[in-house]
PDB file of C-alpha atoms and ligand atoms in Angstrom:
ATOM      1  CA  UNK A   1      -6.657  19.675   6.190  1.00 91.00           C
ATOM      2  CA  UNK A   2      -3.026  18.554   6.169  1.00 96.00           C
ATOM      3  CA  UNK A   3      -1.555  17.788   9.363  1.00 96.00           C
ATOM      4  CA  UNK A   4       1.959  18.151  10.120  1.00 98.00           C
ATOM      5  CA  UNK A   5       2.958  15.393  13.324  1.00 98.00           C
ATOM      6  CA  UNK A   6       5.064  16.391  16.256  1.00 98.00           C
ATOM      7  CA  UNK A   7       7.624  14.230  17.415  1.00 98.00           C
ATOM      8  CA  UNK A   8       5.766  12.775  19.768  1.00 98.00           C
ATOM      9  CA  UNK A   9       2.707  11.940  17.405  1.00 98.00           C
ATOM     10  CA  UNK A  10       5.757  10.608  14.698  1.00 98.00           C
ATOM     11  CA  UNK A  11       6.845   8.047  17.695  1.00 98.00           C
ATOM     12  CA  UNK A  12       3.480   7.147  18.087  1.00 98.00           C
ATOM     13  CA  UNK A  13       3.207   6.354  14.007  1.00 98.00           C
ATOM     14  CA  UNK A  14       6.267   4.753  13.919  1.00 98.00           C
ATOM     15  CA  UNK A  15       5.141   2.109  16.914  1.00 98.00           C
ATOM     16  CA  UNK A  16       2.153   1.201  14.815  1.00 98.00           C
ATOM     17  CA  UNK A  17       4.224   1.218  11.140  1.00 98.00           C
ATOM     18  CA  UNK A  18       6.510  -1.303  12.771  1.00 98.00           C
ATOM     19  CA  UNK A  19       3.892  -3.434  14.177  1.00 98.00           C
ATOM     20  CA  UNK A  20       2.110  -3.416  10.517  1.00 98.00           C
ATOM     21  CA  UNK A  21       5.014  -4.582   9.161  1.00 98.00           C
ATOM     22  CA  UNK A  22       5.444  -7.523  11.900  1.00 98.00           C
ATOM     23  CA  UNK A  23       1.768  -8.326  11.058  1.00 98.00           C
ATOM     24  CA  UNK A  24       2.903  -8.237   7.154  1.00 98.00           C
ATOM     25  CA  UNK A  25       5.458 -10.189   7.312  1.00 98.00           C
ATOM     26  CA  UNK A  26       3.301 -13.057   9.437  1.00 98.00           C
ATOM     27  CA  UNK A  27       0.819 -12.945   7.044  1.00 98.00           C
ATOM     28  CA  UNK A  28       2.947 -13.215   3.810  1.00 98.00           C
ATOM     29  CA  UNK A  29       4.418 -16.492   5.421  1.00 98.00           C
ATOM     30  CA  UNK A  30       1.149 -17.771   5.364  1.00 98.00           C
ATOM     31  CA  UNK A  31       0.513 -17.580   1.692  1.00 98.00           C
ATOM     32  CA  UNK A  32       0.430 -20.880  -0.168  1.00 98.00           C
ATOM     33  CA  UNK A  33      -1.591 -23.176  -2.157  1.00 98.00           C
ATOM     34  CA  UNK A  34      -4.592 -24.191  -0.517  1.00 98.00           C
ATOM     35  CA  UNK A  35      -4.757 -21.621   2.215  1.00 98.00           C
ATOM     36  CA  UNK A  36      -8.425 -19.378   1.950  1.00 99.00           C
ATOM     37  CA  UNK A  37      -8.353 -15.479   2.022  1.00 99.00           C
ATOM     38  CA  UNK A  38     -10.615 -15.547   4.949  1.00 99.00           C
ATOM     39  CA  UNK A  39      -8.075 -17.851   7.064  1.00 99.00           C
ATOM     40  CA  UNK A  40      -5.301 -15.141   6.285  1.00 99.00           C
ATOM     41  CA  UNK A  41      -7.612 -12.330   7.597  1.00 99.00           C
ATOM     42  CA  UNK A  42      -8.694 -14.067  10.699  1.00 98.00           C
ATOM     43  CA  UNK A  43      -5.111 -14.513  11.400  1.00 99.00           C
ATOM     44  CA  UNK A  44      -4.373 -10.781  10.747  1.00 99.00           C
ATOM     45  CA  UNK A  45      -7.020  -9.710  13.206  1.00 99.00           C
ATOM     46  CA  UNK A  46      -6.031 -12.023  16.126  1.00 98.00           C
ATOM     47  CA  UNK A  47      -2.442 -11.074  15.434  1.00 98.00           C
ATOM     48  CA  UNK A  48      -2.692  -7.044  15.658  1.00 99.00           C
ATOM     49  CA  UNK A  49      -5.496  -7.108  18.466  1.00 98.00           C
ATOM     50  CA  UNK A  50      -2.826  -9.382  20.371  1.00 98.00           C
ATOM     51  CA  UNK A  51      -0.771  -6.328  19.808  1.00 98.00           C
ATOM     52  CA  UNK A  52      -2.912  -3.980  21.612  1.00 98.00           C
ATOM     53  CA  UNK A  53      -3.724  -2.842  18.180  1.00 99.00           C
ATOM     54  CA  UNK A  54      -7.014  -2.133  16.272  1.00 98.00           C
ATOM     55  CA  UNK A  55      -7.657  -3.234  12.926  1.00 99.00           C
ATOM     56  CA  UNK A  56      -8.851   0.405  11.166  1.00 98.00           C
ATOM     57  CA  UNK A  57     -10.306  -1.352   8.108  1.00 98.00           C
ATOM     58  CA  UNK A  58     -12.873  -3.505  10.011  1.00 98.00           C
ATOM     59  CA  UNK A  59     -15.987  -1.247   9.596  1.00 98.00           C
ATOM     60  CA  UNK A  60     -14.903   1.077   8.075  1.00 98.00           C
ATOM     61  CA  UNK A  61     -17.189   2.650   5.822  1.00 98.00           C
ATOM     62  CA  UNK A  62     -18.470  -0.769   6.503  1.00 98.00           C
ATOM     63  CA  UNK A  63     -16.130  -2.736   5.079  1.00 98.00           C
ATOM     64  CA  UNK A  64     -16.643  -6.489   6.542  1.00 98.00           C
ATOM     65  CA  UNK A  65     -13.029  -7.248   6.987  1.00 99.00           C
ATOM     66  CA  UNK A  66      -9.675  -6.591   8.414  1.00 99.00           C
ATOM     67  CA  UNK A  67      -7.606  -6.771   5.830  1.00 99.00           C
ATOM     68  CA  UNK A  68      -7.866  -6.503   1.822  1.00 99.00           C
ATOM     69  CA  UNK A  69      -6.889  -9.800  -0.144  1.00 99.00           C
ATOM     70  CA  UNK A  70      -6.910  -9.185  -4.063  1.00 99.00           C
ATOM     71  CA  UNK A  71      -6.223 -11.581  -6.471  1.00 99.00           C
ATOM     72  CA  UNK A  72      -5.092 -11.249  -9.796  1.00 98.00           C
ATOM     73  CA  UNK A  73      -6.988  -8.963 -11.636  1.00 98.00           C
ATOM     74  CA  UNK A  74      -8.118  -7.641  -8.083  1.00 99.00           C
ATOM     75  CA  UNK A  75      -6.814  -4.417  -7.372  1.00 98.00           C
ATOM     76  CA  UNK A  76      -7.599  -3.571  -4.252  1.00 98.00           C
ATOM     77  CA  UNK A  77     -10.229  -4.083  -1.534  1.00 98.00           C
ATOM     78  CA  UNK A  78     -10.607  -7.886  -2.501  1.00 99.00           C
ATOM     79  CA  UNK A  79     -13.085  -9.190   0.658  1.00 99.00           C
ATOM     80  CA  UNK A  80     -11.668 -12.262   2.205  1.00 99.00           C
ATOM     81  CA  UNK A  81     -13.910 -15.333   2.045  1.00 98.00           C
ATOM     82  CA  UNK A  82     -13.315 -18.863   2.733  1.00 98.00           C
ATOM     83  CA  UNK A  83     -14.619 -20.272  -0.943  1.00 98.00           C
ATOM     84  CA  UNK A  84     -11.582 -17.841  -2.352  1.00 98.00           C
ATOM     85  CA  UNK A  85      -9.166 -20.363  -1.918  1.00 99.00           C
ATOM     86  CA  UNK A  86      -5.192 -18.927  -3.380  1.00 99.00           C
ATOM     87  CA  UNK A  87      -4.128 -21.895  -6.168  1.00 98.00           C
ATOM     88  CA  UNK A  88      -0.116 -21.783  -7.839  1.00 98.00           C
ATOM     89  CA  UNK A  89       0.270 -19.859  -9.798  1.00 98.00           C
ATOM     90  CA  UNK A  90      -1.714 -16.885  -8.497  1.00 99.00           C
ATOM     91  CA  UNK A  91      -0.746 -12.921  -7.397  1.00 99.00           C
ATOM     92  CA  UNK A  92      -2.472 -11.940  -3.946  1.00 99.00           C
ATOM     93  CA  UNK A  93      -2.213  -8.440  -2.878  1.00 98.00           C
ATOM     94  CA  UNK A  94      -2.382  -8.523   0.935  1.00 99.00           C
ATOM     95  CA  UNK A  95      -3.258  -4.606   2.203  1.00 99.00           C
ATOM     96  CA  UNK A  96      -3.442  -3.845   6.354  1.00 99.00           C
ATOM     97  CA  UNK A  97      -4.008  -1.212   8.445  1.00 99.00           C
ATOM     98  CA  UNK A  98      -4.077  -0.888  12.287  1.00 99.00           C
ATOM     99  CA  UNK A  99      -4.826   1.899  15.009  1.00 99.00           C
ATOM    100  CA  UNK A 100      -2.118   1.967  17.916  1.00 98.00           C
ATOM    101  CA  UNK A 101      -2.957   4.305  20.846  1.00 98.00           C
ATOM    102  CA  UNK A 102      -5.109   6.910  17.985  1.00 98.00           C
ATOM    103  CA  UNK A 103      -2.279   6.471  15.342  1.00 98.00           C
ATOM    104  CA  UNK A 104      -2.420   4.778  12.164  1.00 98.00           C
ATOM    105  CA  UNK A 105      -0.533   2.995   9.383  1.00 98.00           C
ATOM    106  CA  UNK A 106      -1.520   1.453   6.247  1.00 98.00           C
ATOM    107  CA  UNK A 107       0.753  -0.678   4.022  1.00 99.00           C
ATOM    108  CA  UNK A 108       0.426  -3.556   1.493  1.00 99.00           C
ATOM    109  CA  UNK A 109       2.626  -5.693  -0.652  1.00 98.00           C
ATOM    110  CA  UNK A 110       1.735  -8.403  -3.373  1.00 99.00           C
ATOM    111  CA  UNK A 111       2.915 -11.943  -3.293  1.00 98.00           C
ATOM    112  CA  UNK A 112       3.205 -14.861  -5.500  1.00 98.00           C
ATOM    113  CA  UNK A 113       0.915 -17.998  -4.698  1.00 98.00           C
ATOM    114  CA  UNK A 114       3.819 -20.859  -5.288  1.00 98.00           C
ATOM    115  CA  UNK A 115       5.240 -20.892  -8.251  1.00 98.00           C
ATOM    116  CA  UNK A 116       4.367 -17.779 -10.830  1.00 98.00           C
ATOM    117  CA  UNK A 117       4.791 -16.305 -14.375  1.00 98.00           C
ATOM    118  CA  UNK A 118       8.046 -14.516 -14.971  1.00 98.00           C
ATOM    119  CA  UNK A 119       5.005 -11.607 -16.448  1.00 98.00           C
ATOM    120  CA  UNK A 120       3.437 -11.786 -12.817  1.00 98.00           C
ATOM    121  CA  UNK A 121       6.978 -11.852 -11.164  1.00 98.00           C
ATOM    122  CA  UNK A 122       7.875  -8.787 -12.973  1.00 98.00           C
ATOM    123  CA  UNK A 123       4.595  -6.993 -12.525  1.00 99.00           C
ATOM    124  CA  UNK A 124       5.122  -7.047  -8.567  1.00 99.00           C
ATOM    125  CA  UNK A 125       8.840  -6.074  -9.178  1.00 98.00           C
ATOM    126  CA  UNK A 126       8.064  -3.213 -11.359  1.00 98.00           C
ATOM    127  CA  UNK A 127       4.915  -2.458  -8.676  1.00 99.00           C
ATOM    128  CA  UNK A 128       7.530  -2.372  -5.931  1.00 98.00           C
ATOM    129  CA  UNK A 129      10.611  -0.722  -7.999  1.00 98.00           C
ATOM    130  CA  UNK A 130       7.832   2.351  -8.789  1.00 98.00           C
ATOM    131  CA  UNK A 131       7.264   2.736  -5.105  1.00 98.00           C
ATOM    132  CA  UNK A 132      11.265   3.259  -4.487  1.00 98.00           C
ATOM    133  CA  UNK A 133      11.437   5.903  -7.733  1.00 98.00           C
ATOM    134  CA  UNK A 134       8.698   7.735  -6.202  1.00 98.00           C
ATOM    135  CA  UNK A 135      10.188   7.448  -2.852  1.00 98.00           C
ATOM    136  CA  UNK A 136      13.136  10.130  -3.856  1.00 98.00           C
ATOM    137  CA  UNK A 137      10.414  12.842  -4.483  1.00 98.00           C
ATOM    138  CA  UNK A 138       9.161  11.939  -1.285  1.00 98.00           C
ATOM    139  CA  UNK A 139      11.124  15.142   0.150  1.00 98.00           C
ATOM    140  CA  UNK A 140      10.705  18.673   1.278  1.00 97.00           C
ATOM    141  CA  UNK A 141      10.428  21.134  -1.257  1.00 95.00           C
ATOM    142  CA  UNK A 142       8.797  18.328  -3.698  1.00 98.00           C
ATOM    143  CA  UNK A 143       5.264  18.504  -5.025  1.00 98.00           C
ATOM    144  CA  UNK A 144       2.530  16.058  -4.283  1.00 98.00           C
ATOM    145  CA  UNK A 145       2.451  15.853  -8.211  1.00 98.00           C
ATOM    146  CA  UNK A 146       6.411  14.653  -8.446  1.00 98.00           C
ATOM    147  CA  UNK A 147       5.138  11.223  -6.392  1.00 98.00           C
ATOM    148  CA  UNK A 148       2.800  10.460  -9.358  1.00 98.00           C
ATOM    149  CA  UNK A 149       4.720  11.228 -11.890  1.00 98.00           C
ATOM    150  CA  UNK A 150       7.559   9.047 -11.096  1.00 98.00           C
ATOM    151  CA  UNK A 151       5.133   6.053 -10.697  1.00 99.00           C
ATOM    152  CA  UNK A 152       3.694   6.434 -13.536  1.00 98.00           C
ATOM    153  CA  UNK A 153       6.881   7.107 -16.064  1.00 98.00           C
ATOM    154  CA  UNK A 154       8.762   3.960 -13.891  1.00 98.00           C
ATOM    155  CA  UNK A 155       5.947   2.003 -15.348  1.00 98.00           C
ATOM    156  CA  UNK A 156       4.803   3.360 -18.215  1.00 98.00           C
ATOM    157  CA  UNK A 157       8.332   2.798 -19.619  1.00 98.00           C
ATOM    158  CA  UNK A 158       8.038  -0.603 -18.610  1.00 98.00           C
ATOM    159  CA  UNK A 159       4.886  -1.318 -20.622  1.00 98.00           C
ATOM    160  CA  UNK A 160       2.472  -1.691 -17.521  1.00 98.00           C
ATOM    161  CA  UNK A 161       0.129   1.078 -16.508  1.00 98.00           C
ATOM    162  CA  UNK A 162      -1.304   2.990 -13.679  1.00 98.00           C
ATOM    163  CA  UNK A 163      -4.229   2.737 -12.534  1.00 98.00           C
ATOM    164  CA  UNK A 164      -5.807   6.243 -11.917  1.00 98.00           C
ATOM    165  CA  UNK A 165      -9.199   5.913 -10.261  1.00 98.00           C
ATOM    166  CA  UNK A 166      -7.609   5.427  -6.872  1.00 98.00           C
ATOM    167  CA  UNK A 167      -4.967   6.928  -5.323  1.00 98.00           C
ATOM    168  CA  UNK A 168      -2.573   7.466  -2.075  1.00 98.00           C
ATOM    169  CA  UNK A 169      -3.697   9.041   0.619  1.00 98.00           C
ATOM    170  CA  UNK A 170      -2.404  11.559   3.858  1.00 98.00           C
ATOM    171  CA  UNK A 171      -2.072   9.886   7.379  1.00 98.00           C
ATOM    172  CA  UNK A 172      -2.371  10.321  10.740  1.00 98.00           C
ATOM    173  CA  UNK A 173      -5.399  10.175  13.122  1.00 98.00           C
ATOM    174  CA  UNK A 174      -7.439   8.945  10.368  1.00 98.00           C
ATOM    175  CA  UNK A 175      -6.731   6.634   7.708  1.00 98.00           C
ATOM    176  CA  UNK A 176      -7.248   8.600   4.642  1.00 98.00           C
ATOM    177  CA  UNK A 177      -6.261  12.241   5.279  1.00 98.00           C
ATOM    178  CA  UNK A 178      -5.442  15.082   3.097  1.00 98.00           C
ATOM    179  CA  UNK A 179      -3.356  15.412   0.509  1.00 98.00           C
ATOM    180  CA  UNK A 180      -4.886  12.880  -2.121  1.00 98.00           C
ATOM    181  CA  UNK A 181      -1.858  11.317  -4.074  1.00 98.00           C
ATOM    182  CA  UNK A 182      -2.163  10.328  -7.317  1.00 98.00           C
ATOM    183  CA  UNK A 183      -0.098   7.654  -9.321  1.00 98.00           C
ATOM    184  CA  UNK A 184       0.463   9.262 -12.057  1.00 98.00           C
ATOM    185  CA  UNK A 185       0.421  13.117 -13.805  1.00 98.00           C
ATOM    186  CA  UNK A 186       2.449  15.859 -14.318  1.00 98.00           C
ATOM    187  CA  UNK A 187       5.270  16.799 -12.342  1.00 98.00           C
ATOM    188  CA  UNK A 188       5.581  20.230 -10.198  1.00 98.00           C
ATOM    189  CA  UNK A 189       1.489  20.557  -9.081  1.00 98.00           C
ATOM    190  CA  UNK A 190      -0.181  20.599  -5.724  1.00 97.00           C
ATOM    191  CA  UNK A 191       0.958  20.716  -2.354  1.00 97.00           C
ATOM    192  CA  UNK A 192       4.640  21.034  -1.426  1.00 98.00           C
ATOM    193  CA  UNK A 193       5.901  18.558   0.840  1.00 98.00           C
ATOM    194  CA  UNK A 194       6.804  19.453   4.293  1.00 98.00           C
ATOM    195  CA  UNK A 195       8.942  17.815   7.766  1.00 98.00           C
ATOM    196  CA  UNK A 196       6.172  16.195   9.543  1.00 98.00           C
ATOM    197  CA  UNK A 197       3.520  15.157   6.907  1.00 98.00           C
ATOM    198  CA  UNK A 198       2.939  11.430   6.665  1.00 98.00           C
ATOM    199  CA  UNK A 199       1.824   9.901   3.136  1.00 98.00           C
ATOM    200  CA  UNK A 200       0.688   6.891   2.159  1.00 99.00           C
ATOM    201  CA  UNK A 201       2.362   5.794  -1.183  1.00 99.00           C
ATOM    202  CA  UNK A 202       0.524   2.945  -2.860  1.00 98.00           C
ATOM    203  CA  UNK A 203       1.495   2.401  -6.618  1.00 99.00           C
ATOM    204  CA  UNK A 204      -1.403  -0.061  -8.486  1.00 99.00           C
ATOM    205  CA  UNK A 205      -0.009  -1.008 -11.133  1.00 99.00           C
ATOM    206  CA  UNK A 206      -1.841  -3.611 -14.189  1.00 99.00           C
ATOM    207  CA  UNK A 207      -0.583  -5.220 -16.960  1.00 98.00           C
ATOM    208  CA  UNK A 208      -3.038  -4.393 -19.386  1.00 98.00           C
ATOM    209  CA  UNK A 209      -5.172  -0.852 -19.417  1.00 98.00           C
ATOM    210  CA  UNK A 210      -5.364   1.217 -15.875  1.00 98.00           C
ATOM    211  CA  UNK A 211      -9.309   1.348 -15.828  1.00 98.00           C
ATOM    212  CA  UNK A 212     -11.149  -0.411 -13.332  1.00 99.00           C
ATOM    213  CA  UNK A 213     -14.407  -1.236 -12.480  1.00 98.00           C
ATOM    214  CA  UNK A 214     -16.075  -2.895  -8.818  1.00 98.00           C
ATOM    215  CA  UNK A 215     -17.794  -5.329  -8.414  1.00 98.00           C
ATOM    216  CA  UNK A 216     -21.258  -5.780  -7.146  1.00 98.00           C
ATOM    217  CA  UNK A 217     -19.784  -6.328  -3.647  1.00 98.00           C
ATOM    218  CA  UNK A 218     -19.151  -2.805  -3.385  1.00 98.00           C
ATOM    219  CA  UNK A 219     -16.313  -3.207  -2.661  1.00 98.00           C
ATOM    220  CA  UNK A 220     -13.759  -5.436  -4.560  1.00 98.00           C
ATOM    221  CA  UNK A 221     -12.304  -3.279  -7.729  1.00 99.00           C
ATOM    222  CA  UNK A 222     -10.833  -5.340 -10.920  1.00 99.00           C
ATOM    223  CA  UNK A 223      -9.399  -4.256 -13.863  1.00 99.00           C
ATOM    224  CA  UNK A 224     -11.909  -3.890 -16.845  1.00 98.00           C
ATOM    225  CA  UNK A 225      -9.632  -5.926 -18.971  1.00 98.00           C
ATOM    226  CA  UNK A 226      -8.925  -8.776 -16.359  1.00 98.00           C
ATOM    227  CA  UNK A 227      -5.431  -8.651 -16.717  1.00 98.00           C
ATOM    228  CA  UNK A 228      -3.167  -8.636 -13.981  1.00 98.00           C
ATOM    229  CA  UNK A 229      -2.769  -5.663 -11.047  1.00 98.00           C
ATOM    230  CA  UNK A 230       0.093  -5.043  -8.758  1.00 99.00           C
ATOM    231  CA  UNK A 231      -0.306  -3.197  -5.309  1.00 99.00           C
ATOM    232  CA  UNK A 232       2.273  -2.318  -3.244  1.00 99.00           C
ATOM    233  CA  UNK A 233       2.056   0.599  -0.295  1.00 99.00           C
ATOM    234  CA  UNK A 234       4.305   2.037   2.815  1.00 98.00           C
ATOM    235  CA  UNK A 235       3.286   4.837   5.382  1.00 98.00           C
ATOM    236  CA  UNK A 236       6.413   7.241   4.991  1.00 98.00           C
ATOM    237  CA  UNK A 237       6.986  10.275   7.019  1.00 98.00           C
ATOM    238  CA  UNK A 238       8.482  13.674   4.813  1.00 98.00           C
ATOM    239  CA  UNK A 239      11.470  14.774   6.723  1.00 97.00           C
ATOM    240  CA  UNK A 240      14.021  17.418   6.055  1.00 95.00           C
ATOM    241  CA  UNK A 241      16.209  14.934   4.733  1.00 96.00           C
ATOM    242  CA  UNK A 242      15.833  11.047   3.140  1.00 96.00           C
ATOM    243  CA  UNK A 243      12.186   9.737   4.025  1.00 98.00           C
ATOM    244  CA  UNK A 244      11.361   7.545   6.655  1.00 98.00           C
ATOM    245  CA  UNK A 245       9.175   4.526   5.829  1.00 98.00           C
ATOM    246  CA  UNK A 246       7.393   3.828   8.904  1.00 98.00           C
ATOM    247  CA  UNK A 247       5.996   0.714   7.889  1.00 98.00           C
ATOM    248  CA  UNK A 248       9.242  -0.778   6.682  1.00 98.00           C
ATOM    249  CA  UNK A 249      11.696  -0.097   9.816  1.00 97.00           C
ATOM    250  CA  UNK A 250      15.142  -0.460   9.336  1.00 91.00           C
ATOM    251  CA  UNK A 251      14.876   0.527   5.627  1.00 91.00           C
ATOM    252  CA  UNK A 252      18.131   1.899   4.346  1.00 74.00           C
ATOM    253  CA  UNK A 253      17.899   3.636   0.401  1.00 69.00           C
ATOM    254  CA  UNK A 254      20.383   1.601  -0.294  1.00 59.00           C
ATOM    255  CA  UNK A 255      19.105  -1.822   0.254  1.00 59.00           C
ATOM    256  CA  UNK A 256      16.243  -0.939  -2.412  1.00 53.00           C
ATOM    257  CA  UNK A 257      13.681  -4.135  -0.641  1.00 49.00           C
TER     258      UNK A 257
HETATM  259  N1  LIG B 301      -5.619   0.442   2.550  1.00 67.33           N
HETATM  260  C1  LIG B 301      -6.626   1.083   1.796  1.00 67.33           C
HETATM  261  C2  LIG B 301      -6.074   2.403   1.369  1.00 67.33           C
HETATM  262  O1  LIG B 301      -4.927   2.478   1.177  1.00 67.33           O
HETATM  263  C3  LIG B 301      -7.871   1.250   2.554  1.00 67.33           C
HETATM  264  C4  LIG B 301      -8.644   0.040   2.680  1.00 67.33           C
HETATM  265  S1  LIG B 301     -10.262   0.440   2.548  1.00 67.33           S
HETATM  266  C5  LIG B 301     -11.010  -0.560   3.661  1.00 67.33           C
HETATM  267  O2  LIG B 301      -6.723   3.381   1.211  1.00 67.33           O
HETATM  268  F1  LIG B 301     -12.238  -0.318   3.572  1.00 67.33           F
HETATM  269  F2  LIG B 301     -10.699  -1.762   3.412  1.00 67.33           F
HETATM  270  F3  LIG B 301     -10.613  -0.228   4.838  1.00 67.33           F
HETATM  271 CO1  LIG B 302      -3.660   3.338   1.725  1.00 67.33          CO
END
């Protein structure tokens, strides 16, 4: 079912977008040589329960952690540990979610470990730049189909691909809610976008091929090829005008972050 929020429940998700994107922002400071995944997560849960908030990935589906830390050929849903210690030179994709008073948000961004690779700098640029071409199908009277299709021919052109096996997701009450929303396809398919839905947008983008694999964690998915992967994700509200990211306040089309 696709639910369509009130604007009431669209306060409520914009509360918890903006305190995501505090709790991003804190944690991206943190990144450096030396520092362990599991340090950054322990930080991320003390800093959203001080919040009031809950962190919605901690058990869910039994998932051990509070936030997802992926590195380099990581995808997504990279467990933190304390022997996974971030080293120069290294891509982390840092991915966070939170409940605030029933409502959710879900937003990630990757981030250079010191100094990196102009390839690695411009995989997390192109990651991010796909997001933003995507964003301007993120409007009424779009298909969910448009989304992927922009993603996917902003990086294809590039010379990166998409990876396909996992996709976006609707928001709301729950963390992964109807529509699914693919990274890539052909434009003009599936549901039409309507005032009031809220999406999550999550380009994952590699270097090499787009098929992926997990690991015997369960959890943790890599690329099959080891190269590099980019992840980059906002909880955006479909209005009868420009989007709204809710877990980027303050964003303006024309600054382009
Ligand atoms: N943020 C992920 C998503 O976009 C969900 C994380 S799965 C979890 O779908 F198990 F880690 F919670
Ligand atoms: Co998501």
């Amino acid at each position: 079912m696709i639910t369509i929020k009130n604007a009431a429940q669209i306060a409520k998700m914009r509360e918890a977008g903006a305190m995501l994107h505090e709790v991003l922002s804190q944690i991206e400071k943190k990144i450096e040589p030396g520092i362990s995944t599991k340090e950054l997560d322990r930080f991320a849960e003390k800093l959203i329960r001080s919040y009031g908030a809950i962190p919605s990935f901690l058990n869910y589906e039994g998932y051990p952690a509070s936030i997802c830390t992926s590195v380099d050929s990581q995808v997504v849903h990279g467990i933190p540990s304390a022997s996974t210690v971030l080293r120069e030179g290294q891509i982390v994709s840092i991915d966070a979610g939170l409940i605030l008073d029933g409502w959710q948000s879900d937003s990630a961004l990757t981030v250079g470990v010191g100094a990196i690779s102009r390839e690695a700098q411009r995989l997390i640029d192109v990651t991010r730049e796909s997001f933003f071409a995507a964003l301007a199908f993120a409007r009424e009277g779009y298909r969910i189909s448009d989304i992927g299709h922009a993603v996917q021919q902003y990086v294809e052109q590039r010379g990166f691909s998409t990876v396909r096996a996992l996709c976006g997701h609707g928001i709301g009450r729950e963390m992964h809610e109807e529509p699914s929303v693919p990274n890539y396809g052909i434009p003009g398919h599936g549901v039409r976008l309507r005032r009031g839905m809220t999406i999550c947008i999550e380009p994952m983008i590699a270097a090499g091929d787009y098929h992926v694999r997990t690991l015997a964690d369960g959890w943790t998915v890599v690329t099959t090829d080891g190269s590099l992967c980019s992840h980059y994700e906002h909880t955006v509200l479909i209005t009868g005008d420009e989007p709204e990211l809710l877990s980027l306040p303050g964003y303006h089309k024309e600054e382009k972050r």
